[in-house]
Amino acid sequence: MKKGIHPDNYRPVVFKDMSNGDMFLTKSTCKTSETVEFEGETYPLVKIEISNTSHPFYTGKNKLVDTAGRVDRFMSRYGKIKK
């Protein structure tokens, strides 16, 4: 790998899937103020809503993930309309 091409804050970061609690470690430049204990070390924490462990395309399950109530709002507006 070439020296000096990565930003100074390129470091190991833990990403946490908030829909199922799964965490994984990778390198990133994401800014965060939270930390978490992962595999005996303390790392910066970035919370995400969905990852490959909870996305229906990767899991093969038809699970509806709705964290902001968008589906409920849609169904209340358009769910009663029939053709």
PDB file of N, CA and C in Angstrom:
ATOM      1  N   MET A   1       0.851  -1.174   0.000  1.00  0.00           N
ATOM      2  CA  MET A   1       0.000   0.000   0.000  1.00  0.00           C
ATOM      3  C   MET A   1       0.900   1.241   0.000  1.00  0.00           C
ATOM      4  N   LYS A   2       0.542   2.234  -0.782  1.00  0.00           N
ATOM      5  CA  LYS A   2       1.328   3.455  -0.865  1.00  0.00           C
ATOM      6  C   LYS A   2       1.226   4.242   0.434  1.00  0.00           C
ATOM      7  N   LYS A   3       2.296   4.865   0.815  1.00  0.00           N
ATOM      8  CA  LYS A   3       2.330   5.703   2.020  1.00  0.00           C
ATOM      9  C   LYS A   3       1.729   7.065   1.712  1.00  0.00           C
ATOM     10  N   GLY A   4       1.027   7.630   2.691  1.00  0.00           N
ATOM     11  CA  GLY A   4       0.530   9.000   2.600  1.00  0.00           C
ATOM     12  C   GLY A   4      -0.701   9.212   1.736  1.00  0.00           C
ATOM     13  N   ILE A   5      -1.402   8.165   1.310  1.00  0.00           N
ATOM     14  CA  ILE A   5      -2.584   8.387   0.481  1.00  0.00           C
ATOM     15  C   ILE A   5      -3.888   8.352   1.287  1.00  0.00           C
ATOM     16  N   HIS A   6      -3.841   7.834   2.515  1.00  0.00           N
ATOM     17  CA  HIS A   6      -5.041   7.786   3.351  1.00  0.00           C
ATOM     18  C   HIS A   6      -5.098   9.001   4.269  1.00  0.00           C
ATOM     19  N   PRO A   7      -6.305   9.458   4.600  1.00  0.00           N
ATOM     20  CA  PRO A   7      -6.449  10.569   5.545  1.00  0.00           C
ATOM     21  C   PRO A   7      -5.876  10.184   6.913  1.00  0.00           C
ATOM     22  N   ASP A   8      -5.578  11.191   7.711  1.00  0.00           N
ATOM     23  CA  ASP A   8      -4.995  10.954   9.038  1.00  0.00           C
ATOM     24  C   ASP A   8      -5.936  10.206   9.970  1.00  0.00           C
ATOM     25  N   ASN A   9      -7.254  10.389   9.808  1.00  0.00           N
ATOM     26  CA  ASN A   9      -8.209   9.749  10.713  1.00  0.00           C
ATOM     27  C   ASN A   9      -8.710   8.402  10.183  1.00  0.00           C
ATOM     28  N   TYR A  10      -8.015   7.767   9.269  1.00  0.00           N
ATOM     29  CA  TYR A  10      -8.361   6.440   8.763  1.00  0.00           C
ATOM     30  C   TYR A  10      -7.970   5.421   9.824  1.00  0.00           C
ATOM     31  N   ARG A  11      -8.980   4.837  10.506  1.00  0.00           N
ATOM     32  CA  ARG A  11      -8.727   4.001  11.672  1.00  0.00           C
ATOM     33  C   ARG A  11      -9.750   2.874  11.749  1.00  0.00           C
ATOM     34  N   PRO A  12      -9.508   1.871  12.584  1.00  0.00           N
ATOM     35  CA  PRO A  12     -10.515   0.822  12.789  1.00  0.00           C
ATOM     36  C   PRO A  12     -11.759   1.393  13.482  1.00  0.00           C
ATOM     37  N   VAL A  13     -12.930   1.043  12.968  1.00  0.00           N
ATOM     38  CA  VAL A  13     -14.210   1.517  13.499  1.00  0.00           C
ATOM     39  C   VAL A  13     -15.170   0.340  13.546  1.00  0.00           C
ATOM     40  N   VAL A  14     -16.001   0.279  14.582  1.00  0.00           N
ATOM     41  CA  VAL A  14     -17.032  -0.748  14.701  1.00  0.00           C
ATOM     42  C   VAL A  14     -18.351  -0.162  14.216  1.00  0.00           C
ATOM     43  N   PHE A  15     -19.003  -0.866  13.285  1.00  0.00           N
ATOM     44  CA  PHE A  15     -20.334  -0.504  12.816  1.00  0.00           C
ATOM     45  C   PHE A  15     -21.335  -1.434  13.481  1.00  0.00           C
ATOM     46  N   LYS A  16     -22.417  -0.860  14.036  1.00  0.00           N
ATOM     47  CA  LYS A  16     -23.437  -1.654  14.724  1.00  0.00           C
ATOM     48  C   LYS A  16     -24.768  -1.509  14.008  1.00  0.00           C
ATOM     49  N   ASP A  17     -25.333  -2.640  13.596  1.00  0.00           N
ATOM     50  CA  ASP A  17     -26.645  -2.694  12.963  1.00  0.00           C
ATOM     51  C   ASP A  17     -27.686  -2.572  14.075  1.00  0.00           C
ATOM     52  N   MET A  18     -28.443  -1.496  14.085  1.00  0.00           N
ATOM     53  CA  MET A  18     -29.388  -1.245  15.164  1.00  0.00           C
ATOM     54  C   MET A  18     -30.643  -2.103  15.068  1.00  0.00           C
ATOM     55  N   SER A  19     -30.910  -2.725  13.921  1.00  0.00           N
ATOM     56  CA  SER A  19     -32.110  -3.549  13.811  1.00  0.00           C
ATOM     57  C   SER A  19     -31.923  -4.935  14.413  1.00  0.00           C
ATOM     58  N   ASN A  20     -30.674  -5.447  14.466  1.00  0.00           N
ATOM     59  CA  ASN A  20     -30.464  -6.769  15.051  1.00  0.00           C
ATOM     60  C   ASN A  20     -29.279  -6.827  16.022  1.00  0.00           C
ATOM     61  N   GLY A  21     -28.558  -5.737  16.197  1.00  0.00           N
ATOM     62  CA  GLY A  21     -27.472  -5.693  17.170  1.00  0.00           C
ATOM     63  C   GLY A  21     -26.155  -6.271  16.681  1.00  0.00           C
ATOM     64  N   ASP A  22     -26.065  -6.698  15.443  1.00  0.00           N
ATOM     65  CA  ASP A  22     -24.836  -7.265  14.905  1.00  0.00           C
ATOM     66  C   ASP A  22     -23.781  -6.168  14.735  1.00  0.00           C
ATOM     67  N   MET A  23     -22.523  -6.488  15.051  1.00  0.00           N
ATOM     68  CA  MET A  23     -21.432  -5.522  14.929  1.00  0.00           C
ATOM     69  C   MET A  23     -20.317  -6.110  14.083  1.00  0.00           C
ATOM     70  N   PHE A  24     -19.631  -5.248  13.329  1.00  0.00           N
ATOM     71  CA  PHE A  24     -18.472  -5.676  12.561  1.00  0.00           C
ATOM     72  C   PHE A  24     -17.427  -4.571  12.555  1.00  0.00           C
ATOM     73  N   LEU A  25     -16.174  -4.987  12.422  1.00  0.00           N
ATOM     74  CA  LEU A  25     -15.035  -4.085  12.488  1.00  0.00           C
ATOM     75  C   LEU A  25     -14.456  -3.877  11.100  1.00  0.00           C
ATOM     76  N   THR A  26     -14.220  -2.631  10.752  1.00  0.00           N
ATOM     77  CA  THR A  26     -13.576  -2.287   9.488  1.00  0.00           C
ATOM     78  C   THR A  26     -12.871  -0.952   9.669  1.00  0.00           C
ATOM     79  N   LYS A  27     -12.155  -0.508   8.671  1.00  0.00           N
ATOM     80  CA  LYS A  27     -11.499   0.794   8.751  1.00  0.00           C
ATOM     81  C   LYS A  27     -12.363   1.834   8.072  1.00  0.00           C
ATOM     82  N   SER A  28     -12.365   3.049   8.646  1.00  0.00           N
ATOM     83  CA  SER A  28     -13.202   4.112   8.122  1.00  0.00           C
ATOM     84  C   SER A  28     -12.685   5.460   8.587  1.00  0.00           C
ATOM     85  N   THR A  29     -13.208   6.514   7.966  1.00  0.00           N
ATOM     86  CA  THR A  29     -12.908   7.880   8.383  1.00  0.00           C
ATOM     87  C   THR A  29     -14.137   8.549   8.984  1.00  0.00           C
ATOM     88  N   CYS A  30     -15.202   7.779   9.274  1.00  0.00           N
ATOM     89  CA  CYS A  30     -16.438   8.328   9.840  1.00  0.00           C
ATOM     90  C   CYS A  30     -16.151   9.036  11.157  1.00  0.00           C
ATOM     91  N   LYS A  31     -16.792  10.182  11.336  1.00  0.00           N
ATOM     92  CA  LYS A  31     -16.644  10.917  12.589  1.00  0.00           C
ATOM     93  C   LYS A  31     -17.694  10.424  13.575  1.00  0.00           C
ATOM     94  N   THR A  32     -17.275  10.128  14.776  1.00  0.00           N
ATOM     95  CA  THR A  32     -18.186   9.669  15.812  1.00  0.00           C
ATOM     96  C   THR A  32     -17.616  10.016  17.176  1.00  0.00           C
ATOM     97  N   SER A  33     -18.507  10.196  18.146  1.00  0.00           N
ATOM     98  CA  SER A  33     -18.066  10.501  19.510  1.00  0.00           C
ATOM     99  C   SER A  33     -18.286   9.321  20.452  1.00  0.00           C
ATOM    100  N   GLU A  34     -18.974   8.275  19.980  1.00  0.00           N
ATOM    101  CA  GLU A  34     -19.247   7.111  20.814  1.00  0.00           C
ATOM    102  C   GLU A  34     -18.165   6.055  20.633  1.00  0.00           C
ATOM    103  N   THR A  35     -17.955   5.254  21.694  1.00  0.00           N
ATOM    104  CA  THR A  35     -17.016   4.141  21.630  1.00  0.00           C
ATOM    105  C   THR A  35     -17.715   2.881  22.122  1.00  0.00           C
ATOM    106  N   VAL A  36     -17.113   1.722  21.786  1.00  0.00           N
ATOM    107  CA  VAL A  36     -17.680   0.441  22.196  1.00  0.00           C
ATOM    108  C   VAL A  36     -16.539  -0.541  22.413  1.00  0.00           C
ATOM    109  N   GLU A  37     -16.754  -1.486  23.323  1.00  0.00           N
ATOM    110  CA  GLU A  37     -15.804  -2.568  23.571  1.00  0.00           C
ATOM    111  C   GLU A  37     -16.127  -3.697  22.596  1.00  0.00           C
ATOM    112  N   PHE A  38     -15.144  -4.085  21.765  1.00  0.00           N
ATOM    113  CA  PHE A  38     -15.351  -5.119  20.753  1.00  0.00           C
ATOM    114  C   PHE A  38     -14.117  -5.998  20.699  1.00  0.00           C
ATOM    115  N   GLU A  39     -14.289  -7.281  20.994  1.00  0.00           N
ATOM    116  CA  GLU A  39     -13.207  -8.266  20.998  1.00  0.00           C
ATOM    117  C   GLU A  39     -12.027  -7.830  21.865  1.00  0.00           C
ATOM    118  N   GLY A  40     -12.342  -7.290  23.043  1.00  0.00           N
ATOM    119  CA  GLY A  40     -11.324  -6.923  24.011  1.00  0.00           C
ATOM    120  C   GLY A  40     -10.661  -5.578  23.796  1.00  0.00           C
ATOM    121  N   GLU A  41     -11.040  -4.841  22.783  1.00  0.00           N
ATOM    122  CA  GLU A  41     -10.465  -3.527  22.484  1.00  0.00           C
ATOM    123  C   GLU A  41     -11.586  -2.485  22.462  1.00  0.00           C
ATOM    124  N   THR A  42     -11.223  -1.223  22.642  1.00  0.00           N
ATOM    125  CA  THR A  42     -12.177  -0.118  22.555  1.00  0.00           C
ATOM    126  C   THR A  42     -12.008   0.568  21.207  1.00  0.00           C
ATOM    127  N   TYR A  43     -13.130   0.701  20.468  1.00  0.00           N
ATOM    128  CA  TYR A  43     -13.121   1.289  19.134  1.00  0.00           C
ATOM    129  C   TYR A  43     -14.207   2.362  19.041  1.00  0.00           C
ATOM    130  N   PRO A  44     -14.069   3.302  18.108  1.00  0.00           N
ATOM    131  CA  PRO A  44     -15.172   4.232  17.823  1.00  0.00           C
ATOM    132  C   PRO A  44     -16.371   3.447  17.278  1.00  0.00           C
ATOM    133  N   LEU A  45     -17.589   3.916  17.582  1.00  0.00           N
ATOM    134  CA  LEU A  45     -18.813   3.227  17.195  1.00  0.00           C
ATOM    135  C   LEU A  45     -19.626   4.080  16.227  1.00  0.00           C
ATOM    136  N   VAL A  46     -20.062   3.464  15.118  1.00  0.00           N
ATOM    137  CA  VAL A  46     -20.972   4.095  14.166  1.00  0.00           C
ATOM    138  C   VAL A  46     -22.223   3.232  14.108  1.00  0.00           C
ATOM    139  N   LYS A  47     -23.390   3.838  14.387  1.00  0.00           N
ATOM    140  CA  LYS A  47     -24.655   3.108  14.363  1.00  0.00           C
ATOM    141  C   LYS A  47     -25.284   3.238  12.987  1.00  0.00           C
ATOM    142  N   ILE A  48     -25.720   2.090  12.429  1.00  0.00           N
ATOM    143  CA  ILE A  48     -26.382   2.068  11.134  1.00  0.00           C
ATOM    144  C   ILE A  48     -27.732   1.393  11.270  1.00  0.00           C
ATOM    145  N   GLU A  49     -28.675   1.738  10.389  1.00  0.00           N
ATOM    146  CA  GLU A  49     -30.027   1.184  10.484  1.00  0.00           C
ATOM    147  C   GLU A  49     -30.138  -0.209   9.894  1.00  0.00           C
ATOM    148  N   ILE A  50     -29.365  -0.501   8.860  1.00  0.00           N
ATOM    149  CA  ILE A  50     -29.491  -1.786   8.182  1.00  0.00           C
ATOM    150  C   ILE A  50     -28.134  -2.182   7.601  1.00  0.00           C
ATOM    151  N   SER A  51     -27.847  -3.476   7.626  1.00  0.00           N
ATOM    152  CA  SER A  51     -26.594  -3.984   7.060  1.00  0.00           C
ATOM    153  C   SER A  51     -26.888  -5.280   6.320  1.00  0.00           C
ATOM    154  N   ASN A  52     -25.849  -5.947   5.872  1.00  0.00           N
ATOM    155  CA  ASN A  52     -26.055  -7.196   5.136  1.00  0.00           C
ATOM    156  C   ASN A  52     -26.622  -8.303   6.019  1.00  0.00           C
ATOM    157  N   THR A  53     -26.513  -8.201   7.337  1.00  0.00           N
ATOM    158  CA  THR A  53     -27.063  -9.227   8.218  1.00  0.00           C
ATOM    159  C   THR A  53     -28.556  -9.055   8.473  1.00  0.00           C
ATOM    160  N   SER A  54     -29.121  -7.895   8.116  1.00  0.00           N
ATOM    161  CA  SER A  54     -30.549  -7.692   8.335  1.00  0.00           C
ATOM    162  C   SER A  54     -31.300  -7.318   7.062  1.00  0.00           C
ATOM    163  N   HIS A  55     -30.613  -7.084   5.965  1.00  0.00           N
ATOM    164  CA  HIS A  55     -31.278  -6.699   4.720  1.00  0.00           C
ATOM    165  C   HIS A  55     -31.918  -7.925   4.069  1.00  0.00           C
ATOM    166  N   PRO A  56     -33.178  -7.815   3.643  1.00  0.00           N
ATOM    167  CA  PRO A  56     -33.876  -8.970   3.062  1.00  0.00           C
ATOM    168  C   PRO A  56     -33.185  -9.566   1.840  1.00  0.00           C
ATOM    169  N   PHE A  57     -32.496  -8.780   1.047  1.00  0.00           N
ATOM    170  CA  PHE A  57     -31.813  -9.300  -0.129  1.00  0.00           C
ATOM    171  C   PHE A  57     -30.728 -10.297   0.259  1.00  0.00           C
ATOM    172  N   TYR A  58     -29.981  -9.992   1.316  1.00  0.00           N
ATOM    173  CA  TYR A  58     -28.878 -10.857   1.738  1.00  0.00           C
ATOM    174  C   TYR A  58     -29.332 -12.006   2.630  1.00  0.00           C
ATOM    175  N   THR A  59     -30.389 -11.804   3.405  1.00  0.00           N
ATOM    176  CA  THR A  59     -30.839 -12.845   4.324  1.00  0.00           C
ATOM    177  C   THR A  59     -31.791 -13.827   3.665  1.00  0.00           C
ATOM    178  N   GLY A  60     -32.440 -13.419   2.576  1.00  0.00           N
ATOM    179  CA  GLY A  60     -33.398 -14.285   1.899  1.00  0.00           C
ATOM    180  C   GLY A  60     -34.751 -14.314   2.577  1.00  0.00           C
ATOM    181  N   LYS A  61     -34.935 -13.497   3.582  1.00  0.00           N
ATOM    182  CA  LYS A  61     -36.207 -13.445   4.295  1.00  0.00           C
ATOM    183  C   LYS A  61     -36.965 -12.201   3.865  1.00  0.00           C
ATOM    184  N   ASN A  62     -38.262 -12.294   3.793  1.00  0.00           N
ATOM    185  CA  ASN A  62     -39.095 -11.158   3.455  1.00  0.00           C
ATOM    186  C   ASN A  62     -39.474 -10.427   4.734  1.00  0.00           C
ATOM    187  N   LYS A  63     -38.508  -9.857   5.403  1.00  0.00           N
ATOM    188  CA  LYS A  63     -38.733  -9.151   6.651  1.00  0.00           C
ATOM    189  C   LYS A  63     -38.819  -7.666   6.355  1.00  0.00           C
ATOM    190  N   LEU A  64     -39.844  -7.004   6.860  1.00  0.00           N
ATOM    191  CA  LEU A  64     -40.028  -5.587   6.636  1.00  0.00           C
ATOM    192  C   LEU A  64     -39.353  -4.819   7.758  1.00  0.00           C
ATOM    193  N   VAL A  65     -38.371  -4.006   7.418  1.00  0.00           N
ATOM    194  CA  VAL A  65     -37.657  -3.205   8.400  1.00  0.00           C
ATOM    195  C   VAL A  65     -38.158  -1.776   8.275  1.00  0.00           C
ATOM    196  N   ASP A  66     -38.782  -1.288   9.314  1.00  0.00           N
ATOM    197  CA  ASP A  66     -39.339   0.062   9.303  1.00  0.00           C
ATOM    198  C   ASP A  66     -38.943   0.749  10.590  1.00  0.00           C
ATOM    199  N   THR A  67     -37.977   1.647  10.525  1.00  0.00           N
ATOM    200  CA  THR A  67     -37.513   2.314  11.734  1.00  0.00           C
ATOM    201  C   THR A  67     -38.104   3.700  11.898  1.00  0.00           C
ATOM    202  N   ALA A  68     -38.641   4.277  10.833  1.00  0.00           N
ATOM    203  CA  ALA A  68     -39.138   5.645  10.921  1.00  0.00           C
ATOM    204  C   ALA A  68     -40.650   5.746  10.752  1.00  0.00           C
ATOM    205  N   GLY A  69     -41.363   4.639  10.679  1.00  0.00           N
ATOM    206  CA  GLY A  69     -42.812   4.662  10.539  1.00  0.00           C
ATOM    207  C   GLY A  69     -43.296   4.997   9.142  1.00  0.00           C
ATOM    208  N   ARG A  70     -42.429   4.888   8.152  1.00  0.00           N
ATOM    209  CA  ARG A  70     -42.792   5.256   6.781  1.00  0.00           C
ATOM    210  C   ARG A  70     -43.864   4.319   6.224  1.00  0.00           C
ATOM    211  N   VAL A  71     -43.756   3.038   6.538  1.00  0.00           N
ATOM    212  CA  VAL A  71     -44.734   2.080   6.022  1.00  0.00           C
ATOM    213  C   VAL A  71     -46.103   2.342   6.628  1.00  0.00           C
ATOM    214  N   ASP A  72     -46.151   2.629   7.915  1.00  0.00           N
ATOM    215  CA  ASP A  72     -47.423   2.925   8.570  1.00  0.00           C
ATOM    216  C   ASP A  72     -48.081   4.162   7.967  1.00  0.00           C
ATOM    217  N   ARG A  73     -47.298   5.193   7.703  1.00  0.00           N
ATOM    218  CA  ARG A  73     -47.853   6.398   7.092  1.00  0.00           C
ATOM    219  C   ARG A  73     -48.381   6.103   5.684  1.00  0.00           C
ATOM    220  N   PHE A  74     -47.636   5.322   4.927  1.00  0.00           N
ATOM    221  CA  PHE A  74     -48.078   4.960   3.575  1.00  0.00           C
ATOM    222  C   PHE A  74     -49.380   4.176   3.627  1.00  0.00           C
ATOM    223  N   MET A  75     -49.438   3.185   4.510  1.00  0.00           N
ATOM    224  CA  MET A  75     -50.639   2.350   4.604  1.00  0.00           C
ATOM    225  C   MET A  75     -51.839   3.156   5.075  1.00  0.00           C
ATOM    226  N   SER A  76     -51.646   4.118   5.969  1.00  0.00           N
ATOM    227  CA  SER A  76     -52.773   4.926   6.427  1.00  0.00           C
ATOM    228  C   SER A  76     -53.279   5.839   5.315  1.00  0.00           C
ATOM    229  N   ARG A  77     -52.399   6.277   4.427  1.00  0.00           N
ATOM    230  CA  ARG A  77     -52.813   7.146   3.328  1.00  0.00           C
ATOM    231  C   ARG A  77     -53.407   6.360   2.161  1.00  0.00           C
ATOM    232  N   TYR A  78     -52.717   5.292   1.750  1.00  0.00           N
ATOM    233  CA  TYR A  78     -53.062   4.629   0.499  1.00  0.00           C
ATOM    234  C   TYR A  78     -53.502   3.179   0.659  1.00  0.00           C
ATOM    235  N   GLY A  79     -53.478   2.649   1.866  1.00  0.00           N
ATOM    236  CA  GLY A  79     -53.806   1.242   2.071  1.00  0.00           C
ATOM    237  C   GLY A  79     -55.269   0.921   1.860  1.00  0.00           C
ATOM    238  N   LYS A  80     -56.145   1.890   1.988  1.00  0.00           N
ATOM    239  CA  LYS A  80     -57.584   1.642   1.864  1.00  0.00           C
ATOM    240  C   LYS A  80     -58.080   1.784   0.432  1.00  0.00           C
ATOM    241  N   ILE A  81     -57.237   2.315  -0.439  1.00  0.00           N
ATOM    242  CA  ILE A  81     -57.622   2.502  -1.845  1.00  0.00           C
ATOM    243  C   ILE A  81     -57.573   1.183  -2.568  1.00  0.00           C
ATOM    244  N   LYS A  82     -58.684   0.817  -3.231  1.00  0.00           N
ATOM    245  CA  LYS A  82     -58.736  -0.417  -4.011  1.00  0.00           C
ATOM    246  C   LYS A  82     -59.103  -0.072  -5.432  1.00  0.00           C
ATOM    247  N   LYS A  83     -58.547  -0.812  -6.369  1.00  0.00           N
ATOM    248  CA  LYS A  83     -58.857  -0.573  -7.775  1.00  0.00           C
ATOM    249  C   LYS A  83     -60.020  -1.412  -8.210  1.00  0.00           C
TER     250      LYS A  83
END
